[in-house]
C-alpha positions in Angstrom: 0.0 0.0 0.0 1.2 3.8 -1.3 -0.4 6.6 0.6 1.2 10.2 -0.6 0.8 12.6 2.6 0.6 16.3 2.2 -0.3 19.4 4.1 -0.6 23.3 3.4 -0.6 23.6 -0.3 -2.8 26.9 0.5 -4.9 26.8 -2.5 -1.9 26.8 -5.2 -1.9 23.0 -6.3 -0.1 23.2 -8.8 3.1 21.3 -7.1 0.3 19.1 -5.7 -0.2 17.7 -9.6 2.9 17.8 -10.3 3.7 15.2 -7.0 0.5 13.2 -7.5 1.4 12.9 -11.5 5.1 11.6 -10.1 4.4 9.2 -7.5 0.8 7.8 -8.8 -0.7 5.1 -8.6 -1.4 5.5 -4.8 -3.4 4.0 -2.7 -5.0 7.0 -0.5 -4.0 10.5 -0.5 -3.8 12.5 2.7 -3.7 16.4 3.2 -3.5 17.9 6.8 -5.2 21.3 6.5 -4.5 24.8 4.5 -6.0 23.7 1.2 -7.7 26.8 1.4 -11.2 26.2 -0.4 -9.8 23.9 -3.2 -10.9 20.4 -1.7 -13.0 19.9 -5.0 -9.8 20.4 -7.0 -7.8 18.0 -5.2 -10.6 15.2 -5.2 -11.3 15.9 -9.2 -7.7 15.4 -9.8 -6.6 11.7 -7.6 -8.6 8.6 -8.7 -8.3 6.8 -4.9 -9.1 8.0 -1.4 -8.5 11.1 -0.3 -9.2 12.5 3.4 -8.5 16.2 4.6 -9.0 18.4 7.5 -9.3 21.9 8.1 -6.2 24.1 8.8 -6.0 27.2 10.2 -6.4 28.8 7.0 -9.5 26.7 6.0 -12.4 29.1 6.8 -15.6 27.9 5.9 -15.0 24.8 4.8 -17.0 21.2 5.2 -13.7 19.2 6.2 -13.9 18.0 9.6 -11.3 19.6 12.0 -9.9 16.1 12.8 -10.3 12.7 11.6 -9.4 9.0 12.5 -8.8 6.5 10.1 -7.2 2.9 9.8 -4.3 2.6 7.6 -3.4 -1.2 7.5 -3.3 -2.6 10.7 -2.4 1.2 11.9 -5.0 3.5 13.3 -4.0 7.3 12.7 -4.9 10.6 13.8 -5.0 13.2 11.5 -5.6 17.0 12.3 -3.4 20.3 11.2 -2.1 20.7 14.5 -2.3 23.9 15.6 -4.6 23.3 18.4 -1.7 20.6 19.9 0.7 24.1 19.6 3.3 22.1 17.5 4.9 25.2 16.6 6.5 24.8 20.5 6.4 21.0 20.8 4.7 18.0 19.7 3.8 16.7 23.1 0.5 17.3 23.2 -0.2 15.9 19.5 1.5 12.8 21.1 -1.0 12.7 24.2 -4.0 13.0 22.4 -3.0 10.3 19.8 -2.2 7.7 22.4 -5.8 9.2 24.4 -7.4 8.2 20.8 -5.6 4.2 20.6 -3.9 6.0 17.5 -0.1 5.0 16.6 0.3 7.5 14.1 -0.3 11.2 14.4 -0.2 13.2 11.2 -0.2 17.0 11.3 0.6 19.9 9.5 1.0 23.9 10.2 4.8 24.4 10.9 5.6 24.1 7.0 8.6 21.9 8.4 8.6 18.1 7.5 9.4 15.5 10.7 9.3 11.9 11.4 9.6 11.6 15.5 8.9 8.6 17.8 7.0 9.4 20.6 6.5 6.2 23.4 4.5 4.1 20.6 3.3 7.5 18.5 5.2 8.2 15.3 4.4 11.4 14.1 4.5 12.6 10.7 4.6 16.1 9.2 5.1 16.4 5.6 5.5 20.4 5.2 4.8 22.2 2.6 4.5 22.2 -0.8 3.9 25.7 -1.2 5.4 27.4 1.7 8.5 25.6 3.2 10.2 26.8 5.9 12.9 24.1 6.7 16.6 25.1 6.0 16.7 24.0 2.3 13.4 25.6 2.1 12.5 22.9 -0.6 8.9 21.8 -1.5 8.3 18.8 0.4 5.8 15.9 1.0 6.0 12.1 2.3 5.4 8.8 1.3 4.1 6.2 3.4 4.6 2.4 2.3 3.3 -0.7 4.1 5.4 -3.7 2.9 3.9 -6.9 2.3 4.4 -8.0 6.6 2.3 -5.0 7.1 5.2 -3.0 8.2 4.9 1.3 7.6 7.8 3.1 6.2 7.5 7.0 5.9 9.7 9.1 3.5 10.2 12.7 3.0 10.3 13.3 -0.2 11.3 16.9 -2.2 10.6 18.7 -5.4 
């Protein structure tokens, strides 16, 4: 299983093609908030799952603020983040994930990409394709695998 995992693309989508065109077929698509009233856009253009939340920047939107959803044998939390202040730390994103029976926490809203083990949590941020603000200040997404043991392997990936 391929699941391409993206967050605040802020309504320009354009990189967003250009990524889904590169690593397709996937299996599911994930984006973590910011899409900034384009979630029609992003469905019309993948042809498999995609689920979304609300960011910061998503004003009156339908997407749900948060969402749980299995992944394999995983179960993962996916919200934008920025009510678990992961600008400071990702503690509380942590807390809430293991409150929720969750093993994965996927967020968005720092623009930086991370992979981080937290007491059974792994938490993934796949920064920004349209705003990054990590050192090399590069476009970025991730990849999530599941080999065929059921194993997940995450990958930041950059334009």
């Amino acid at each position: 299983m391929r699941i391409l995992i993206v967050s605040d693309t802020h309504g320009r989508n354009g990189k967003f093609r250009v990524v889904y065109e590169k690593v397709k077929p996937v299996d599911m698509v994930l984006h973590l908030g910011d899409v900034e009233g384009t979630e029609r856009e992003l469905e019309s253009t993948v042809d498999c799952p995609l689920y979304a939340v609300a960011g910061n920047n998503d004003f009156f939107t339908q997407l749900p603020m948060e969402q749980e959803i299995q992944i394999g044998t995983y179960r993962a939390f996916l919200c934008h983040g920025h009510y678990y202040r992961v600008s400071m730390t990702n503690r509380l994103l942590a807390d809430e994930a293991r409150a929720r029976n969750c093993s994965l926490a996927l967020y968005g809203h720092t623009h930086k990409p991370v992979i981080q083990y937290d007491k059974g949590v792994t938490l993934l941020n796949p920064g920004s394709l349209s705003f990054p603000r990590q050192d090399n200040h590069r476009p970025s997404y991730m990849m999530m695998e599941i080999d065929g043991q059921g194993e997940a392997h995450f990958t930041i990936c950059y334009l």
